[in-house]
Amino acid sequence: MNDHGIRALIVDDELGIREGCRKILTEEGFEVTTACDGIEALEIFENDPHYSLALVDLLMPRLGGLELIKRLRALDPDLLLIIFTAYATIDTAVEGTKQGAYSYIPKPFTPEELLLAIRNGLERQALALEAKRLREEREKRLLEVASERSKCSTILKCITDGLLVINLEKLVVLRNNSAARIFPKASRQSVPFSLSELEYPKTDELIDEVLEGDPGPRIVSRELAIGKNTYMVNVSPVIEPGGETSGAVAVFRDITELKKLETAKSMFVSMVAHELKSPLAATEGWLNLLLSGLAGHDPEEERRMIERSHLRVRTLRILISELLSITAIETGNFELHRTSVDMVEIVREAVEAARENATDKGIDLTLNELLPEKEKTALADREALLLIFSNLIDNAIKYTAEQGKVTVQVAQNGLYAAVSVQDTGIGMTQPELDKVFDEFYRVKNEHTADIPGTGLGLSLVKRLIELHQGQINAESAPGKGSIFKVEIPLS
Amino acid sequence: MTGTKPSILLVDDDIDFLEMNSGILKAKGYRVSCFSDADQAWQSMEAEAPKLVVTDLMMKSLDSGFSLAKKIKSDPRFTDIPVIIVTAAASRRGFDFNPRSQEELEAMRADAFFDKPVSPEVLISKVEELLV
């Protein structure tokens, strides 16, 4: 019984018709509800609209059949509506079908006629519903495709890599915004346009290589300089499901910064190698000379050579420690062990450590303590601070001629302890000053030739100060001397 | 060899190499004048009238030694003076300083090229060879 459970609403002012129909339909398995006029029918329908069909008489008190059909149709576009009609109202019934009724059954009718009309109607309703479902599904899929397309195009637009799709005729058929920026000469062209309009023949060559090469999936990569930048260009063929190539996709990744970093890294490594090798070669050279006996066997002369070797080995060891510290800072593995440090006391310690050195050179080393007693502690790494101030004071002594003057001052500048180290030494030119905190930079002139140093001291000093959220500045003039000013936050 | 030995000009911004190489050459009787700066060495070429120049490569700039060698070889007054380059810089990115052939050596405008340190024997034998 395929009619089982189908819900039908019968609307007629004649009790006989209502009950007759109920009997016929109930026997066939329908679930039947009846109403005696349009108003009642609407009330029933509005409370519970889950009906598959409604059989409606045209001539009823209160609300007539035509109006009811109109309203029911508005409430449920899929409802199967069938009109009962007497011959006298056939024209009106025809009008009813225009309003959305499927058919009409002339009164009087036999149970078979009734069921036939209903079944035809239900069949048609099922077909219409199926067609509607298919239509809705297709529209939904179209919508999905459309939104998929707009998603794709948004993604392509946003990708920072340049993207070109080229067909077999060497026409650019797709280009994203980044690609338009990479090839400004063709940025006003709208796709499709000829690949040659990019005015970049090396791209053409790459595309040719892919389009004319062996069929099958692969990637041809090349580093190309385009304009001021360097790009890693990856070109791969577009392969259709049948296996034939229909074009090529070229992706342009900007590797300019990467190349710069690579060059900087290589430069740094070769600098490190040179700086490590120099003291080692000097030591080996001295030992060669000692062993060769060429310079005679004067014990004093031999001792001098050993001392020189010793100094270079010591410098090498310091260089390696500094290099390790810098690397630790750069990789974030350098931990400050902060404690409450008396800034006056730590500067005094650094000054006293350098005292002997200064006295040997006849340099007047003085310390001005101007930091108020109450505000002289910083939350800092004691070892690091000692290294910072010792380095600056040692430098000042190294680059100051005999009988010169080195003045260290520790004072307050707002929330900072301001430590300055001033000398009356050889000083620096502005270009030299600009590079003084760079790794391995050492001022080279006739005054500095015999001053040992690693070229890493100030670079490390600056990094350590920055780890303390402090800062360092330097001022200098050739022949006048230099001043290095450090600020470390007070606690 | 008769009379006083020829004079040699040494250029290196590393005081140790200046001293040890002059020690080696002086021990063999050469007169040696030392410079820690390539420009000053160049300006003293006429006054010092060296018969041979030994220079470091990387001084103020990466190729101070090359430019000095080039200036010497391009000047008709000094063009026959042999130049020996010594360096601690083994190689730079994509560019190995050590010449692999006579042509490369000539392109450097140098007569010999050594990695630091040069052993006393090697330095002396090369100097003697070039001064013959």
XYZ file of C-alpha atoms in Angstrom:
623
model
C 0.000 0.000 0.000
C 1.976 2.960 -1.206
C -0.687 5.368 -0.026
C -0.164 4.322 3.541
C 0.234 7.216 5.913
C -0.365 9.915 3.307
C -2.181 12.766 4.987
C -5.233 14.194 3.255
C -7.400 17.150 4.176
C -11.005 17.041 2.930
C -12.872 20.346 2.835
C -16.578 20.276 1.955
C -19.731 21.722 3.526
C -21.623 18.561 2.713
C -21.227 16.044 5.497
C -21.993 13.158 3.074
C -19.083 14.041 0.797
C -16.713 14.515 3.757
C -17.536 11.230 5.411
C -17.795 9.326 2.095
C -14.364 10.462 1.081
C -12.960 9.761 4.564
C -14.277 6.203 4.338
C -12.853 5.600 0.850
C -9.478 7.114 1.610
C -9.067 5.622 5.100
C -9.622 2.202 3.577
C -6.799 2.934 1.162
C -4.498 3.782 4.053
C -4.662 7.575 3.945
C -4.720 9.572 7.134
C -7.726 11.808 6.726
C -8.769 15.066 8.364
C -11.965 16.911 7.415
C -13.137 20.520 7.537
C -16.560 21.924 6.767
C -15.429 25.181 5.228
C -12.382 27.224 4.159
C -11.854 28.955 7.521
C -11.766 25.682 9.443
C -9.479 24.166 6.793
C -7.039 27.067 7.109
C -7.053 26.779 10.904
C -6.260 23.070 10.690
C -3.566 23.647 8.089
C -1.941 26.501 9.956
C -1.720 24.399 13.135
C -0.233 21.445 11.334
C 0.822 21.989 7.723
C 2.098 18.457 7.086
C -0.450 17.436 4.452
C 0.309 15.944 1.103
C -3.040 16.682 -0.440
C -6.238 18.695 0.030
C -9.600 17.982 -1.635
C -11.546 21.232 -1.770
C -15.189 21.976 -2.603
C -15.711 25.227 -4.446
C -18.977 26.426 -3.015
C -18.701 26.769 0.749
C -19.983 29.307 3.284
C -17.601 31.804 4.941
C -14.449 31.135 2.830
C -14.949 29.778 -0.682
C -12.864 27.125 -2.425
C -11.026 29.467 -4.828
C -9.799 31.694 -2.061
C -8.845 28.668 0.063
C -6.854 27.188 -2.828
C -5.041 30.470 -3.242
C -4.146 30.652 0.439
C -3.149 26.994 0.785
C -0.986 27.264 -2.296
C 0.745 30.264 -0.734
C 1.345 28.310 2.501
C 2.641 25.187 0.767
C 3.739 25.322 -2.866
C 4.024 21.511 -3.022
C 0.557 20.661 -1.664
C -1.559 18.588 -4.066
C -4.869 20.434 -4.498
C -7.894 18.787 -6.089
C -11.261 20.483 -6.574
C -14.724 18.878 -6.142
C -17.092 20.507 -8.466
C -20.685 20.295 -9.742
C -21.278 20.868 -13.476
C -22.579 24.276 -12.741
C -19.232 25.404 -11.462
C -16.921 23.869 -14.053
C -15.715 27.286 -15.239
C -14.861 28.190 -11.677
C -13.026 24.882 -11.321
C -10.955 25.704 -14.374
C -10.227 29.023 -12.700
C -9.182 26.987 -9.610
C -6.604 25.049 -11.583
C -5.156 28.395 -12.627
C -4.853 29.263 -8.975
C -2.745 26.205 -8.374
C -5.142 23.249 -8.161
C -3.949 20.146 -9.955
C -7.318 18.930 -11.249
C -10.971 18.769 -10.518
C -13.426 15.925 -9.985
C -16.975 16.525 -11.164
C -19.665 15.574 -8.660
C -21.007 13.048 -8.322
C -18.024 10.727 -8.536
C -17.343 7.067 -7.894
C -14.687 5.936 -5.377
C -12.576 4.758 -8.340
C -12.762 8.181 -9.989
C -11.742 9.821 -6.741
C -8.803 7.497 -6.160
C -7.656 7.744 -9.785
C -7.624 11.521 -9.606
C -5.730 11.452 -6.314
C -3.210 8.898 -7.497
C -2.538 10.747 -10.739
C -2.085 13.876 -8.715
C 0.233 12.232 -6.196
C 2.307 10.775 -8.986
C 2.643 14.105 -10.590
C 3.380 15.688 -7.246
C 6.147 13.132 -6.660
C 7.632 13.893 -10.075
C 7.466 17.623 -9.426
C 9.059 17.182 -5.985
C 11.825 15.066 -7.491
C 12.403 17.648 -10.209
C 12.438 20.358 -7.582
C 14.937 18.403 -5.458
C 17.196 17.915 -8.467
C 16.965 21.567 -9.370
C 17.786 22.633 -5.842
C 20.698 20.244 -5.703
C 22.083 21.547 -8.976
C 21.748 25.121 -7.829
C 23.497 24.279 -4.584
C 26.341 22.658 -6.479
C 26.592 25.599 -8.833
C 26.777 27.844 -5.807
C 29.495 25.648 -4.366
C 31.444 25.743 -7.604
C 31.067 29.493 -7.771
C 32.232 29.934 -4.193
C 35.061 27.444 -4.794
C 36.153 29.576 -7.744
C 36.022 32.781 -5.788
C 37.939 31.079 -2.957
C 40.602 29.952 -5.427
C 40.926 33.350 -6.973
C 41.130 34.995 -3.529
C 43.832 32.537 -2.491
C 45.779 33.126 -5.697
C 45.529 36.875 -5.199
C 46.794 36.643 -1.641
C 49.720 34.334 -2.320
C 52.958 36.286 -2.004
C 54.640 34.113 -4.609
C 54.129 35.241 -8.168
C 52.067 32.806 -10.253
C 51.667 32.548 -14.013
C 49.765 29.939 -15.985
C 50.844 29.691 -19.605
C 49.063 27.712 -22.332
C 50.590 25.880 -25.307
C 50.321 29.019 -27.470
C 52.646 30.768 -24.981
C 49.862 32.985 -23.775
C 49.682 33.964 -20.120
C 46.157 32.833 -19.200
C 46.348 33.460 -15.471
C 48.451 35.864 -13.443
C 48.138 36.727 -9.780
C 48.811 40.128 -8.202
C 52.326 39.227 -7.098
C 53.267 38.181 -10.621
C 51.927 41.503 -11.908
C 54.266 43.280 -9.488
C 57.246 41.135 -10.511
C 56.739 41.954 -14.202
C 55.720 45.624 -14.179
C 56.076 45.948 -17.988
C 53.084 43.667 -18.466
C 51.153 44.747 -15.367
C 48.565 46.626 -17.419
C 47.980 43.749 -19.824
C 44.855 41.783 -19.145
C 44.994 38.025 -19.593
C 45.457 36.360 -21.989
C 48.575 38.081 -23.319
C 51.725 36.841 -24.959
C 54.463 35.577 -22.664
C 56.986 37.692 -24.579
C 55.277 40.826 -23.262
C 56.794 40.155 -19.860
C 60.013 41.180 -21.628
C 61.921 38.666 -19.658
C 63.379 36.077 -22.086
C 64.774 33.840 -19.344
C 61.240 33.047 -18.237
C 60.346 32.171 -21.839
C 63.304 29.787 -21.974
C 62.219 28.040 -18.787
C 58.648 27.689 -20.047
C 59.912 26.328 -23.384
C 62.022 23.816 -21.524
C 58.946 22.514 -19.720
C 56.515 22.652 -22.659
C 58.898 21.136 -25.179
C 60.596 18.679 -22.852
C 59.567 15.115 -22.112
C 55.904 14.841 -21.198
C 55.058 13.891 -17.634
C 55.107 15.567 -14.250
C 58.316 17.322 -13.209
C 59.570 20.637 -11.868
C 62.212 22.771 -13.507
C 63.775 25.154 -10.975
C 66.075 28.057 -11.583
C 67.339 31.031 -9.664
C 66.670 34.161 -11.708
C 67.436 37.812 -11.112
C 64.375 39.836 -12.117
C 64.598 43.579 -11.590
C 66.383 44.187 -8.318
C 65.311 40.911 -6.742
C 66.294 37.291 -6.969
C 63.610 34.662 -7.476
C 63.519 30.895 -7.227
C 61.363 30.041 -10.239
C 59.667 26.642 -10.288
C 57.944 25.672 -13.528
C 55.873 22.526 -13.903
C 53.661 21.306 -16.732
C 49.865 21.305 -16.435
C 48.926 17.713 -17.195
C 45.373 16.843 -18.271
C 43.644 13.669 -17.024
C 44.426 12.097 -20.430
C 48.138 12.626 -19.860
C 48.788 15.352 -22.418
C 50.397 18.649 -21.427
C 48.138 21.659 -21.809
C 50.414 24.369 -20.456
C 52.762 25.286 -17.665
C 52.558 26.831 -14.207
C 55.391 29.105 -13.105
C 55.789 30.074 -9.457
C 58.142 32.929 -8.545
C 59.393 32.942 -4.975
C 61.295 36.030 -3.853
C 64.531 34.811 -2.273
C 66.312 38.189 -2.221
C 66.453 38.352 1.576
C 67.503 34.719 1.765
C 70.365 35.380 -0.647
C 71.444 38.384 1.391
C 71.433 36.286 4.552
C 73.345 33.554 2.788
C 75.993 36.024 1.639
C 76.171 37.577 5.107
C 76.553 34.135 6.649
C 79.310 33.147 4.240
C 81.080 36.446 4.814
C 80.804 35.938 8.559
C 82.140 32.387 8.372
C 85.096 33.456 6.230
C 85.748 36.376 8.594
C 85.671 34.010 11.571
C 87.979 31.614 9.761
C 90.387 34.448 8.996
C 90.289 35.794 12.548
C 90.851 32.334 14.019
C 93.597 31.549 11.571
C 95.594 34.773 11.994
C 96.643 34.318 15.652
C 97.220 30.627 15.090
C 99.387 31.324 12.032
C 101.313 33.989 13.965
C 101.970 31.532 16.807
C 103.010 28.846 14.367
C 105.252 31.376 12.610
C 106.999 32.280 15.864
C 107.447 28.626 16.755
C 108.827 27.934 13.245
C 111.346 30.692 13.727
C 112.288 29.400 17.192
C 112.723 25.843 15.935
C 114.695 26.887 12.870
C 117.299 28.521 15.070
C 117.621 31.169 12.350
C 117.339 34.025 14.798
C 120.217 32.681 16.886
C 119.848 31.294 20.379
C 119.863 34.447 22.437
C 117.715 33.477 25.469
C 116.195 36.934 25.702
C 115.244 36.923 22.025
C 113.787 33.429 22.386
C 111.789 34.474 25.450
C 110.381 37.416 23.488
C 109.191 35.079 20.726
C 107.552 32.806 23.298
C 105.831 35.791 24.909
C 104.538 36.943 21.538
C 103.186 33.461 20.796
C 101.635 33.323 24.242
C 99.854 36.629 23.698
C 98.432 35.476 20.372
C 97.224 32.166 21.807
C 95.603 34.051 24.681
C 93.865 36.411 22.228
C 92.677 33.389 20.268
C 91.217 31.825 23.391
C 89.404 35.076 24.291
C 88.189 35.370 20.706
C 86.689 31.897 20.857
C 84.955 32.627 24.189
C 83.556 35.867 22.803
C 82.418 34.096 19.659
C 80.644 31.479 21.759
C 78.973 34.180 23.881
C 77.800 36.054 20.800
C 76.438 32.855 19.278
C 74.681 32.041 22.562
C 73.097 35.512 22.624
C 72.037 35.253 18.981
C 70.415 31.853 19.442
C 68.731 32.982 22.660
C 70.747 30.574 24.793
C 72.525 33.217 26.838
C 70.879 33.520 30.213
C 71.506 36.522 32.378
C 71.925 35.641 36.060
C 70.389 38.766 37.464
C 71.074 39.795 41.035
C 71.019 43.130 42.753
C 74.295 44.722 41.669
C 75.848 47.837 43.193
C 76.733 49.858 40.082
C 79.403 51.954 41.791
C 81.043 48.899 43.282
C 81.107 46.983 39.968
C 82.567 49.928 38.014
C 85.163 50.388 40.762
C 86.081 46.714 40.466
C 86.575 47.025 36.701
C 88.676 50.170 37.162
C 90.882 48.534 39.793
C 91.373 45.445 37.598
C 92.768 47.725 34.880
C 94.865 49.819 37.283
C 98.130 47.912 36.768
C 97.809 48.058 32.986
C 97.243 51.819 33.116
C 100.127 52.421 35.528
C 102.494 50.406 33.292
C 101.620 52.711 30.397
C 101.821 55.820 32.561
C 98.144 56.505 31.993
C 96.188 58.476 34.582
C 93.097 56.334 35.290
C 90.468 58.052 37.446
C 86.964 57.166 38.603
C 84.239 59.709 39.406
C 81.503 58.258 41.584
C 78.450 60.481 41.171
C 75.676 57.945 41.727
C 73.571 58.727 44.857
C 73.872 56.125 47.602
C 70.123 55.341 47.628
C 69.828 54.624 43.921
C 72.814 52.683 42.837
C 71.616 49.127 42.372
C 70.627 47.462 39.149
C 69.055 44.056 38.634
C 71.787 42.742 36.395
C 74.227 39.976 35.606
C 77.336 40.809 37.619
C 79.748 38.872 35.381
C 78.317 40.466 32.252
C 78.588 43.981 33.712
C 82.190 43.342 34.733
C 82.958 42.136 31.217
C 81.280 45.225 29.710
C 83.134 47.794 31.837
C 86.475 45.946 31.773
C 86.299 45.724 28.000
C 85.607 49.460 27.637
C 88.344 50.458 30.116
C 90.887 48.069 28.545
C 90.070 49.497 25.111
C 90.510 53.046 26.387
C 93.942 52.144 27.786
C 94.933 50.206 24.639
C 94.102 53.060 22.285
C 95.604 55.831 24.418
C 99.269 56.778 24.158
C 101.532 56.813 27.201
C 100.952 59.654 29.656
C 97.347 59.936 28.455
C 94.233 60.071 30.590
C 91.304 57.681 31.001
C 88.320 58.934 33.003
C 85.545 56.614 34.129
C 82.360 58.114 35.531
C 79.318 56.499 37.071
C 76.321 58.813 37.470
C 72.539 58.801 37.285
C 70.459 59.683 34.243
C 66.778 59.371 35.140
C 65.979 55.703 35.639
C 69.415 54.663 34.389
C 72.907 54.311 35.763
C 75.071 56.210 33.266
C 78.616 54.909 33.003
C 81.057 56.673 30.695
C 84.620 55.779 29.747
C 86.535 58.666 28.214
C 90.095 58.643 26.890
C 92.573 61.076 25.368
C 93.612 58.418 22.847
C 93.931 58.206 19.093
C 90.183 58.576 18.472
C 88.256 57.510 15.407
C 86.884 59.042 12.222
C 83.098 59.023 11.685
C 83.217 56.057 9.222
C 85.300 54.118 11.748
C 82.901 55.050 14.553
C 79.931 53.840 12.482
C 81.402 50.330 12.339
C 82.942 50.121 15.779
C 80.265 47.738 17.138
C 80.367 45.421 14.099
C 81.833 41.939 14.457
C 85.521 41.736 13.572
C 85.761 45.415 12.829
C 89.060 46.837 13.995
C 90.326 50.270 13.124
C 93.468 49.736 11.100
C 96.090 52.448 10.883
C 99.695 53.094 11.888
C 98.635 53.607 15.521
C 96.738 50.357 15.847
C 99.023 47.883 14.068
C 100.593 46.491 17.214
C 97.477 46.626 19.424
C 96.118 43.126 19.958
C 92.373 42.585 19.839
C 89.739 40.161 18.678
C 87.423 42.541 16.887
C 84.554 41.032 18.859
C 84.834 42.827 22.206
C 82.608 45.824 21.458
C 80.153 43.712 19.500
C 79.742 41.484 22.552
C 79.594 44.507 24.883
C 76.733 46.016 22.867
C 74.775 42.763 22.854
C 75.227 42.266 26.602
C 74.046 45.825 27.262
C 71.002 45.297 25.058
C 70.190 42.087 26.954
C 70.011 44.331 30.035
C 67.587 46.685 28.212
C 70.352 49.271 28.297
C 72.138 51.139 25.555
C 75.611 52.179 24.441
C 76.763 55.152 22.371
C 80.175 56.317 21.286
C 81.583 59.703 20.314
C 85.055 60.226 18.968
C 87.393 62.493 17.041
C 90.761 61.504 15.551
C 93.608 62.663 17.791
C 91.178 63.913 20.473
C 90.037 60.651 22.017
C 86.802 58.724 22.420
C 83.981 58.464 24.923
C 81.758 55.403 25.319
C 78.497 56.006 27.223
C 76.577 53.094 28.701
C 73.137 53.226 30.332
C 71.877 50.340 32.453
C 68.373 50.498 34.021
C 68.437 50.960 37.807
C 66.193 48.742 39.912
C 126.486 36.993 -3.854
C 128.830 39.896 -3.344
C 128.681 42.928 -1.074
C 125.539 43.833 0.908
C 122.416 41.816 0.312
C 119.473 43.508 -1.424
C 116.782 45.336 0.507
C 113.299 43.862 0.939
C 110.065 45.702 1.716
C 107.714 43.933 4.133
C 104.042 44.959 4.397
C 101.704 43.456 6.984
C 99.211 44.960 9.412
C 99.947 42.134 11.846
C 102.960 43.173 13.889
C 103.902 39.549 14.593
C 104.289 38.639 10.940
C 106.175 41.834 10.294
C 108.614 41.012 13.060
C 109.025 37.291 12.435
C 109.449 37.670 8.663
C 111.901 40.501 9.070
C 113.681 38.302 11.645
C 113.953 35.500 9.101
C 115.173 37.743 6.286
C 117.564 39.749 8.459
C 119.080 36.482 9.701
C 119.948 35.806 6.063
C 121.539 39.204 5.757
C 118.836 41.073 3.884
C 118.071 44.664 4.676
C 114.401 44.881 5.582
C 112.037 47.846 5.867
C 108.668 47.187 7.504
C 105.269 48.829 6.868
C 101.935 48.110 8.494
C 100.012 50.053 5.856
C 99.975 49.370 2.108
C 99.586 53.049 1.131
C 102.608 54.085 3.171
C 104.587 51.212 1.718
C 103.656 52.376 -1.783
C 104.694 55.942 -1.035
C 108.089 54.704 0.214
C 108.822 52.536 -2.806
C 111.086 55.084 -4.475
C 113.009 56.025 -1.343
C 113.441 52.461 -0.153
C 114.226 51.106 -3.617
C 113.537 47.497 -2.585
C 114.574 44.584 -4.765
C 111.590 42.511 -3.561
C 108.261 43.088 -1.812
C 106.541 40.692 0.610
C 102.983 41.798 1.352
C 99.997 40.624 3.346
C 96.690 40.418 1.447
C 93.890 41.539 3.770
C 94.832 44.768 5.483
C 92.657 47.877 5.473
C 90.590 46.346 2.731
C 90.084 42.758 1.653
C 92.496 43.092 -1.252
C 95.073 45.662 -0.100
C 97.859 43.241 -1.105
C 96.429 42.772 -4.599
C 96.160 46.521 -5.203
C 99.706 47.085 -3.979
C 101.012 44.331 -6.282
C 99.054 45.810 -9.184
C 100.404 49.306 -8.577
C 103.984 48.004 -8.405
C 103.671 45.922 -11.566
C 101.947 48.722 -13.501
C 104.617 51.304 -12.698
C 107.542 51.215 -15.176
C 109.964 52.092 -12.363
C 109.016 49.024 -10.303
C 107.611 46.594 -12.815
C 110.513 44.147 -12.470
C 110.381 43.994 -8.662
C 109.117 40.544 -7.555
C 106.097 40.539 -5.241
C 105.267 37.754 -2.777
C 101.766 37.730 -1.295
C 101.103 35.997 2.019
C 97.688 35.671 3.614
C 95.747 34.033 6.397
C 92.591 34.353 4.314
C 92.306 30.920 2.763
C 89.253 31.533 0.683
C 86.289 33.721 0.292
C 82.845 32.734 -0.976
C 83.285 31.155 -4.395
C 86.767 32.538 -4.713
C 89.808 30.634 -3.660
C 92.677 33.044 -3.221
C 95.313 30.414 -3.743
C 96.306 30.495 -7.389
C 96.055 27.125 -9.115
C 98.238 27.976 -12.079
C 100.977 30.285 -13.268
C 98.330 32.270 -15.207
C 96.303 32.863 -12.070
C 99.401 33.931 -10.227
C 100.220 36.383 -12.991
C 96.658 37.650 -12.946
C 97.247 38.501 -9.285
C 100.339 40.384 -10.381
C 102.296 38.308 -7.875
C 105.386 36.177 -8.300
C 104.553 33.900 -5.385
C 101.621 33.303 -3.086
C 101.772 31.720 0.360
C 99.382 30.776 3.070
C 100.370 32.094 6.522
C 102.649 31.239 8.156
C 105.388 30.706 5.604
C 108.126 28.535 7.024
C 111.538 30.241 7.157
C 112.992 27.733 4.669
C 110.229 28.242 2.122
C 110.343 32.022 2.414
C 114.113 32.135 2.073
C 114.296 29.761 -0.871
C 111.541 31.677 -2.722
C 113.236 35.021 -2.026
C 116.584 33.671 -3.225
C 114.971 32.190 -6.319
C 113.256 35.466 -7.218
C 116.344 37.579 -6.603
C 118.660 35.565 -8.838
